Tab-separated table of C-alpha atoms and ligand atoms in Angstrom:
chain	number	residue	atom	x	y	z
K	1	MET	CA	43.730	154.110	29.529
K	2	PRO	CA	40.630	152.262	30.740
K	3	THR	CA	38.986	152.865	34.092
K	4	GLN	CA	40.497	151.031	37.078
K	5	THR	CA	37.884	148.285	37.295
K	6	MET	CA	36.162	146.009	34.817
K	7	LYS	CA	33.586	143.242	34.628
K	8	ALA	CA	34.953	139.696	34.570
K	9	ILE	CA	33.839	136.134	35.203
K	10	ARG	CA	35.591	134.563	38.195
K	11	LEU	CA	35.395	131.275	40.007
K	12	HIS	CA	36.067	131.162	43.746
K	13	GLU	CA	35.633	127.413	44.019
K	14	PHE	CA	35.560	124.527	41.568
K	15	GLY	CA	32.279	123.042	40.421
K	16	GLY	CA	29.513	123.206	37.807
K	17	PRO	CA	28.584	126.204	35.636
K	18	GLU	CA	27.009	127.882	38.703
K	19	VAL	CA	30.482	128.702	40.120
K	20	LEU	CA	31.058	131.234	37.287
K	21	ARG	CA	30.389	134.643	38.868
K	22	HIS	CA	30.091	137.977	37.038
K	23	GLU	CA	32.051	140.444	39.192
K	24	GLU	CA	33.799	143.818	39.309
K	25	VAL	CA	37.591	143.321	39.456
K	26	PRO	CA	40.706	145.461	38.895
K	27	VAL	CA	41.900	145.989	35.307
K	28	PRO	CA	45.226	144.094	34.944
K	29	GLU	CA	48.448	145.846	33.941
K	30	PRO	CA	50.604	144.518	31.110
K	31	GLY	CA	54.046	143.257	32.180
K	32	PRO	CA	57.209	143.044	30.077
K	33	GLY	CA	56.493	141.753	26.567
K	34	GLU	CA	52.731	142.123	27.047
K	35	VAL	CA	49.891	144.262	25.755
K	36	LEU	CA	46.541	145.084	27.333
K	37	VAL	CA	43.663	143.942	25.103
K	38	ARG	CA	40.156	145.418	25.221
K	39	VAL	CA	38.231	142.180	24.749
K	40	HIS	CA	35.445	141.991	22.150
K	41	ALA	CA	34.812	138.231	22.240
K	42	ASP	CA	36.093	135.011	23.857
K	43	GLY	CA	36.009	131.559	22.292
K	44	ILE	CA	35.287	128.827	24.814
K	45	ASN	CA	37.049	125.451	24.854
K	46	PRO	CA	37.015	122.185	26.816
K	47	PRO	CA	39.985	123.288	29.025
K	48	ASP	CA	37.730	126.126	30.301
K	49	TRP	CA	35.365	123.619	31.888
K	50	TYR	CA	38.176	121.263	32.917
K	51	ALA	CA	39.613	124.238	34.876
K	52	ARG	CA	36.188	125.184	36.265
K	53	GLU	CA	35.863	121.625	37.612
K	54	GLY	CA	39.398	121.664	39.100
K	55	MET	CA	40.734	119.302	36.391
K	56	PRO	CA	39.704	116.079	38.177
K	57	ASP	CA	40.623	113.876	35.178
K	58	ILE	CA	43.955	115.518	34.352
K	59	PRO	CA	47.094	113.789	35.743
K	60	PRO	CA	48.746	115.967	38.441
K	61	GLU	CA	51.957	116.305	36.378
K	62	LEU	CA	49.963	117.968	33.558
K	63	LYS	CA	48.233	120.499	35.830
K	64	PRO	CA	49.732	123.993	35.683
K	65	PRO	CA	49.858	125.976	38.941
K	66	PHE	CA	46.840	128.164	39.741
K	67	ASP	CA	45.270	130.255	42.496
K	68	LEU	CA	41.632	131.011	43.271
K	69	PRO	CA	39.793	133.211	42.497
K	70	LEU	CA	40.514	132.552	38.848
K	71	ILE	CA	39.347	134.264	35.641
K	72	PRO	CA	38.898	131.518	33.018
K	73	GLY	CA	39.328	131.757	29.249
K	74	THR	CA	42.201	131.392	26.806
K	75	ASP	CA	40.843	132.540	23.423
K	76	VAL	CA	40.432	136.223	22.773
K	77	SER	CA	39.689	138.656	19.972
K	78	GLY	CA	39.933	142.368	20.719
K	79	VAL	CA	41.803	145.630	20.300
K	80	VAL	CA	45.173	146.619	21.792
K	81	GLU	CA	44.417	149.227	24.466
K	82	ALA	CA	47.960	149.728	25.837
K	83	VAL	CA	51.437	148.251	25.557
K	84	ALA	CA	53.848	147.527	28.424
K	85	ALA	CA	55.654	150.560	29.833
K	86	VAL	CA	58.981	148.904	29.003
K	87	ALA	CA	59.468	149.279	25.254
K	88	ASP	CA	59.895	145.579	24.457
K	89	VAL	CA	56.699	144.800	22.549
K	90	ASP	CA	57.417	144.303	18.866
K	91	GLY	CA	54.789	144.284	16.200
K	92	PHE	CA	51.714	145.624	18.023
K	93	ALA	CA	50.490	149.155	18.676
K	94	VAL	CA	47.497	150.702	20.395
K	95	GLY	CA	44.401	150.260	18.204
K	96	ASP	CA	45.509	147.039	16.471
K	97	GLU	CA	42.830	144.344	16.203
K	98	VAL	CA	44.295	141.100	17.551
K	99	VAL	CA	43.455	137.482	18.217
K	100	GLY	CA	45.253	135.012	20.491
K	101	LEU	CA	45.457	131.810	22.505
K	102	LEU	CA	46.806	133.138	25.802
K	103	ARG	CA	49.532	131.436	27.861
K	104	PHE	CA	48.585	127.876	26.964
K	105	PRO	CA	49.575	125.470	28.484
K	106	THR	CA	51.923	127.354	30.842
K	107	ALA	CA	49.010	128.827	32.818
K	108	LEU	CA	45.856	126.904	33.741
K	109	GLN	CA	43.806	129.628	32.041
K	110	GLY	CA	44.499	132.945	30.324
K	111	SER	CA	41.982	135.196	32.191
K	112	ALA	CA	40.171	136.058	28.951
K	113	TYR	CA	36.558	136.092	30.306
K	114	ALA	CA	36.848	139.812	31.070
K	115	GLU	CA	36.551	143.273	29.548
K	116	TYR	CA	40.370	143.567	29.519
K	117	VAL	CA	43.130	140.974	29.515
K	118	THR	CA	46.914	141.159	29.388
K	119	ALA	CA	48.462	139.112	26.604
K	120	PRO	CA	52.044	138.113	25.778
K	121	ALA	CA	52.656	139.729	22.373
K	122	SER	CA	54.139	136.422	21.164
K	123	ASP	CA	50.730	134.733	21.660
K	124	LEU	CA	48.945	137.243	19.397
K	125	ALA	CA	48.344	137.723	15.674
K	126	ARG	CA	46.422	140.396	13.766
K	127	LYS	CA	42.715	139.577	13.608
K	128	PRO	CA	41.761	138.444	10.086
K	129	ALA	CA	40.325	141.627	8.537
K	130	ALA	CA	37.630	139.718	6.637
K	131	ILE	CA	35.853	138.397	9.736
K	132	ASP	CA	34.378	139.984	12.875
K	133	HIS	CA	35.648	139.572	16.442
K	134	VAL	CA	32.988	136.985	17.289
K	135	HIS	CA	34.127	134.594	14.558
K	136	ALA	CA	37.816	135.421	15.134
K	137	ALA	CA	37.490	134.512	18.833
K	138	GLY	CA	36.516	130.987	17.800
K	139	LEU	CA	39.794	130.427	16.034
K	140	PRO	CA	42.775	130.312	18.436
K	141	MET	CA	42.756	127.069	20.440
K	142	SER	CA	40.791	124.946	17.967
K	143	GLY	CA	42.654	126.330	14.956
K	144	LEU	CA	46.091	125.944	16.527
K	145	THR	CA	45.267	122.403	17.670
K	146	ALA	CA	44.286	121.448	14.115
K	147	TRP	CA	47.384	123.227	12.733
K	148	GLN	CA	49.868	121.669	15.187
K	149	PHE	CA	48.428	118.161	14.710
K	150	LEU	CA	48.062	118.313	10.908
K	151	ILE	CA	50.367	120.947	9.422
K	152	GLU	CA	53.315	121.935	11.622
K	153	LEU	CA	54.108	121.340	15.296
K	154	GLY	CA	56.058	124.598	15.512
K	155	HIS	CA	58.039	123.931	18.709
K	156	ASP	CA	60.349	121.376	20.306
K	157	HIS	CA	58.843	121.207	23.783
K	158	PRO	CA	58.643	117.579	24.957
K	159	SER	CA	55.195	116.063	24.599
K	160	PRO	CA	53.384	115.566	27.914
K	161	PHE	CA	51.789	112.424	26.450
K	162	GLN	CA	54.684	110.364	25.036
K	163	LYS	CA	58.455	110.318	24.446
K	164	ALA	CA	58.311	110.612	20.645
K	165	GLN	CA	57.801	114.079	19.164
K	166	HIS	CA	54.656	114.497	17.109
K	167	ARG	CA	55.561	115.020	13.428
K	168	PRO	CA	52.553	115.684	11.176
K	169	MET	CA	52.260	113.402	8.147
K	170	ALA	CA	52.511	115.196	4.769
K	171	LEU	CA	49.001	115.556	3.312
K	172	GLY	CA	48.132	115.631	-0.389
K	173	SER	CA	45.752	114.361	-3.032
K	174	GLU	CA	46.807	110.759	-2.365
K	175	THR	CA	45.967	111.007	1.345
K	176	THR	CA	42.704	109.977	3.002
K	177	VAL	CA	42.077	111.643	6.365
K	178	LEU	CA	39.288	110.564	8.714
K	179	VAL	CA	38.237	113.255	11.210
K	180	ASN	CA	36.263	111.924	14.178
K	181	GLY	CA	34.212	114.549	16.026
K	182	ALA	CA	34.315	116.523	12.768
K	183	ALA	CA	31.582	119.038	13.684
K	184	GLY	CA	33.270	120.297	16.872
K	185	GLY	CA	35.665	123.192	17.364
K	186	VAL	CA	38.839	121.301	16.439
K	187	GLY	CA	37.131	118.930	13.995
K	188	HIS	CA	35.525	121.472	11.667
K	189	LEU	CA	38.792	123.411	11.314
K	190	ALA	CA	40.883	120.226	10.905
K	191	LEU	CA	38.567	119.076	8.113
K	192	GLN	CA	39.094	122.374	6.265
K	193	LEU	CA	42.891	122.276	6.714
K	194	ALA	CA	43.025	118.725	5.337
K	195	LYS	CA	40.928	119.827	2.333
K	196	TRP	CA	43.217	122.856	1.834
K	197	LYS	CA	46.114	120.389	1.567
K	198	GLY	CA	44.194	118.433	-1.081
K	199	ALA	CA	43.358	115.356	1.020
K	200	ARG	CA	40.192	113.282	0.732
K	201	VAL	CA	38.277	113.681	3.994
K	202	ILE	CA	35.878	111.310	5.738
K	203	ALA	CA	33.922	113.165	8.443
K	204	VAL	CA	32.471	111.273	11.416
K	205	ALA	CA	29.744	112.955	13.478
K	206	SER	CA	26.110	112.532	14.489
K	207	GLY	CA	23.619	112.783	11.611
K	208	ALA	CA	22.448	116.357	12.297
K	209	HIS	CA	25.852	117.663	11.156
K	210	GLU	CA	25.943	116.030	7.694
K	211	THR	CA	24.895	119.050	5.594
K	212	PHE	CA	27.191	121.360	7.579
K	213	LEU	CA	30.195	119.065	7.078
K	214	ARG	CA	29.558	118.420	3.400
K	215	LYS	CA	29.398	122.204	2.846
K	216	LEU	CA	32.802	122.477	4.536
K	217	GLY	CA	34.160	119.973	1.994
K	218	ALA	CA	33.733	116.492	3.505
K	219	ASP	CA	33.952	113.891	0.734
K	220	GLU	CA	32.282	111.204	2.814
K	221	PHE	CA	30.177	111.311	5.954
K	222	ILE	CA	29.683	108.595	8.573
K	223	ASP	CA	26.888	109.011	11.130
K	224	TYR	CA	28.334	107.265	14.177
K	225	THR	CA	24.855	106.873	15.665
K	226	LYS	CA	23.958	104.540	12.746
K	227	ASP	CA	27.265	102.924	11.702
K	228	ARG	CA	30.458	102.061	13.523
K	229	PRO	CA	33.132	104.076	11.677
K	230	GLU	CA	35.794	101.450	12.386
K	231	GLU	CA	33.691	98.914	10.498
K	232	VAL	CA	32.813	101.182	7.551
K	233	ALA	CA	36.056	103.072	6.852
K	234	ARG	CA	39.077	101.293	5.332
K	235	ASP	CA	42.490	102.229	3.877
K	236	VAL	CA	42.705	105.493	5.774
K	237	ASP	CA	46.129	107.171	5.914
K	238	LEU	CA	45.425	109.324	8.933
K	239	VAL	CA	42.784	109.399	11.667
K	240	LEU	CA	42.490	112.643	13.620
K	241	ASP	CA	40.343	111.623	16.564
K	242	THR	CA	39.061	114.691	18.399
K	243	VAL	CA	36.853	112.537	20.654
K	244	GLY	CA	39.730	110.300	21.677
K	245	GLY	CA	40.470	108.688	24.997
K	246	PRO	CA	40.262	104.909	25.256
K	247	ASP	CA	37.733	104.929	22.373
K	248	SER	CA	40.492	105.846	19.898
K	249	ARG	CA	41.839	102.313	19.720
K	250	PRO	CA	39.202	100.814	17.352
K	251	PHE	CA	40.221	103.401	14.705
K	252	LEU	CA	43.516	101.538	14.289
K	253	ARG	CA	41.517	99.010	12.229
K	254	THR	CA	40.667	101.648	9.605
K	255	LEU	CA	44.320	102.470	8.830
K	256	LYS	CA	46.417	101.419	5.864
K	257	ARG	CA	49.746	99.797	6.728
K	258	GLY	CA	51.992	102.690	7.743
K	259	GLY	CA	49.011	104.932	8.579
K	260	SER	CA	48.789	107.091	11.699
K	261	LEU	CA	46.318	107.800	14.467
K	262	TYR	CA	46.402	111.196	16.188
K	263	PRO	CA	44.190	111.167	19.291
K	264	VAL	CA	43.608	114.811	20.237
K	265	TYR	CA	42.331	113.711	23.648
K	266	PHE	CA	45.054	111.199	24.365
K	267	GLY	CA	44.141	107.653	25.412
K	268	LYS	CA	46.213	104.969	27.046
K	269	PHE	CA	48.895	103.550	24.745
K	270	ASP	CA	52.474	102.813	25.803
K	271	ASP	CA	55.511	104.293	24.033
K	272	GLU	CA	56.553	101.040	22.351
K	273	GLU	CA	53.029	100.388	21.137
K	274	ASN	CA	52.720	103.985	19.885
K	275	ALA	CA	55.850	103.638	17.757
K	276	LYS	CA	54.649	100.313	16.326
K	277	LEU	CA	51.124	101.529	15.582
K	278	GLY	CA	51.834	105.073	14.356
K	279	VAL	CA	50.029	106.758	17.256
K	280	THR	CA	51.264	110.233	18.115
K	281	ALA	CA	49.749	113.109	20.023
K	282	THR	CA	50.681	116.549	21.196
K	283	GLN	CA	49.338	119.339	23.396
K	284	VAL	CA	48.435	122.618	21.760
K	285	ARG	CA	50.696	125.597	22.568
K	286	SER	CA	50.164	129.320	22.122
K	287	ASN	CA	51.811	130.504	18.908
K	288	GLY	CA	51.135	133.931	17.388
K	289	ALA	CA	53.136	133.192	14.227
K	290	GLN	CA	51.072	130.095	13.398
K	291	LEU	CA	47.862	132.002	14.143
K	292	ALA	CA	48.970	134.580	11.562
K	293	GLU	CA	49.216	131.766	8.985
K	294	LEU	CA	45.702	130.602	9.871
K	295	ASP	CA	44.516	134.216	9.612
K	296	ARG	CA	45.638	134.320	5.983
K	297	LEU	CA	43.461	131.275	5.235
K	298	LEU	CA	40.480	132.948	6.922
K	299	ASP	CA	41.046	136.205	5.049
K	300	ALA	CA	41.186	134.266	1.774
K	301	GLY	CA	37.949	132.430	2.646
K	302	THR	CA	39.759	129.061	2.428
K	303	VAL	CA	38.862	128.289	6.050
K	304	ARG	CA	35.924	129.589	8.058
K	305	VAL	CA	34.973	129.490	11.716
K	306	ALA	CA	31.401	128.267	12.275
K	307	LEU	CA	29.420	129.502	15.266
K	308	ASP	CA	27.388	127.088	17.366
K	309	SER	CA	26.034	129.860	19.606
K	310	THR	CA	26.934	133.149	21.309
K	311	PHE	CA	26.271	134.406	24.843
K	312	PRO	CA	27.010	137.751	26.534
K	313	LEU	CA	29.971	137.617	28.957
K	314	ALA	CA	27.588	137.963	31.917
K	315	ASP	CA	25.900	134.698	30.801
K	316	ALA	CA	29.090	132.593	30.781
K	317	ARG	CA	27.208	130.125	32.957
K	318	ALA	CA	24.631	129.575	30.168
K	319	ALA	CA	27.479	129.127	27.653
K	320	HIS	CA	29.024	126.391	29.827
K	321	GLU	CA	25.597	124.782	30.247
K	322	ARG	CA	25.245	124.754	26.445
K	323	ALA	CA	28.667	123.098	26.139
K	324	ALA	CA	27.691	120.434	28.667
K	325	ARG	CA	24.729	119.403	26.479
K	326	GLY	CA	27.240	118.339	23.762
K	327	HIS	CA	26.671	117.992	19.983
K	328	ILE	CA	28.495	121.291	19.405
K	329	GLN	CA	28.622	122.478	15.782
K	330	GLY	CA	31.573	124.882	15.462
K	331	LYS	CA	32.339	127.246	18.344
K	332	ILE	CA	30.576	128.728	21.366
K	333	VAL	CA	31.617	132.375	21.832
K	334	LEU	CA	31.136	134.963	24.608
K	335	THR	CA	30.498	138.516	23.388
K	336	VAL	CA	32.073	141.217	25.516
K	337	ALA	CA	32.105	144.690	23.997
O	1	NAP	N1	45.686	117.849	22.616
O	1	NAP	C1	45.335	119.127	22.732
O	1	NAP	O1	46.167	120.017	22.870
O	1	NAP	C2	43.892	119.513	22.640
O	1	NAP	C3	43.556	120.790	22.202
O	1	NAP	C4	42.223	121.135	22.055
O	1	NAP	C5	41.237	120.202	22.376
O	1	NAP	N2	41.606	118.979	22.865
O	1	NAP	C6	40.579	117.977	23.218
O	1	NAP	O2	39.917	117.619	22.012
O	1	NAP	C7	38.569	117.308	22.294
O	1	NAP	C8	37.662	118.038	21.301
O	1	NAP	O3	37.724	119.432	21.520
O	1	NAP	P1	36.720	120.386	20.760
O	1	NAP	O4	36.999	121.768	21.205
O	1	NAP	O5	36.724	120.090	19.306
O	1	NAP	O6	35.310	119.892	21.383
O	1	NAP	P2	33.829	120.212	20.942
O	1	NAP	O7	33.771	121.514	20.210
O	1	NAP	O8	32.994	119.999	22.147
O	1	NAP	O9	33.468	119.085	19.854
O	1	NAP	C9	33.303	117.760	20.173
O	1	NAP	C10	32.527	117.137	18.978
O	1	NAP	O10	32.564	115.719	19.095
O	1	NAP	C11	31.313	115.185	18.649
O	1	NAP	N3	31.175	113.867	19.258
O	1	NAP	C12	30.857	113.569	20.534
O	1	NAP	N4	30.855	112.222	20.719
O	1	NAP	C13	31.221	111.678	19.528
O	1	NAP	C14	31.453	110.340	19.072
O	1	NAP	N5	31.287	109.292	19.886
O	1	NAP	N6	31.857	110.153	17.804
O	1	NAP	C15	32.041	111.196	16.956
O	1	NAP	N7	31.822	112.499	17.322
O	1	NAP	C16	31.433	112.722	18.592
O	1	NAP	C17	30.287	116.211	19.067
O	1	NAP	O11	29.128	116.308	18.249
O	1	NAP	P3	28.207	115.065	17.753
O	1	NAP	O12	28.251	114.043	18.845
O	1	NAP	O13	26.829	115.673	17.581
O	1	NAP	O14	28.789	114.602	16.436
O	1	NAP	C18	31.056	117.547	18.926
O	1	NAP	O15	30.806	118.156	17.664
O	1	NAP	C19	38.332	117.666	23.751
O	1	NAP	O16	38.387	116.472	24.511
O	1	NAP	C20	39.505	118.544	24.107
O	1	NAP	O17	39.866	118.439	25.461
O	1	NAP	C21	42.906	118.621	22.990
């Protein structure tokens, strides 16, 4: 068993990156159905900074309960250090290398910015053997978001965004998919999943990402700083808009009749309008079984996680400052062990 204390990043109040403090805290104990993971790396995601800021833009009904001080982080790659005393953890043993999106969205954050974290076994999958912990840590939230939007929802929880359940459109060689924000965490994985399914992919990003996105398989590239994608792209079957919000609406003009728009950051549409226009959205949920399917694609080299940058755990503040500058290409990852 580990020592009784560990290093972790905590926030005691909401605010900018400066509220992230590197502190000594007790090592948590796994409860029923959980394992204790010795963390090697944490992927960082937009909900990490939404939580750090106190989620000012998130409607109250979508905010999970939380207490301060809080350890942020949902995405982890590491090694199982211990399993719960009660013998109810199937599938994982001490020493297994694992990856997971922890407790999302049931908890505000999964406490992953730490040397140890407890994890529900159902949120975990084996780490892909072909890649290291740093790359694996970039996978969970972005990969599961792309998977649940494009491939399989995997649950029947009601959507927090609309009455209709999100049902991914079948993708194949006849399908054209436009990915907006294609260079980011969700976008670069979504592009690769659409290519895996045989679709033709149009990637939209700023010009600096063109070579990167073509290497990942983009068939066409639109630099949104030079051209308005909604004026250039036509006859698209599916738009996955990872930038989203109110700016999603112009993408409706690019769609074929019967096409769909999936805004990952949901904008303002009403239910009737959604049904008429083919707009559906969902909120990513932890899912170890789906992560295991993604792992197989990473092991086969079909999909890869690209790294924007890495920072030691103690420099989480610098990682959040990097995120705030935008233009992310792939994932920002904290290295722990
Ligand atoms: N529904 C869900 O469950 C769910 C799950 C995960 C994430 N999200 C949301 O999805 C969004 C994306 O997440 P992420 O992790 O992929 O973020 P990210 O890694 O920060 O990527 C955002 C990307 O968007 C690009 N971008 C910014 N403005 C753009 C514009 N006007 N047009 C085209 N591209 C633009 C950025 O680079 P360039 O500007 O240089 O091209 C960057 O590569 C976030 O808002 C997040 O909250 C939702």
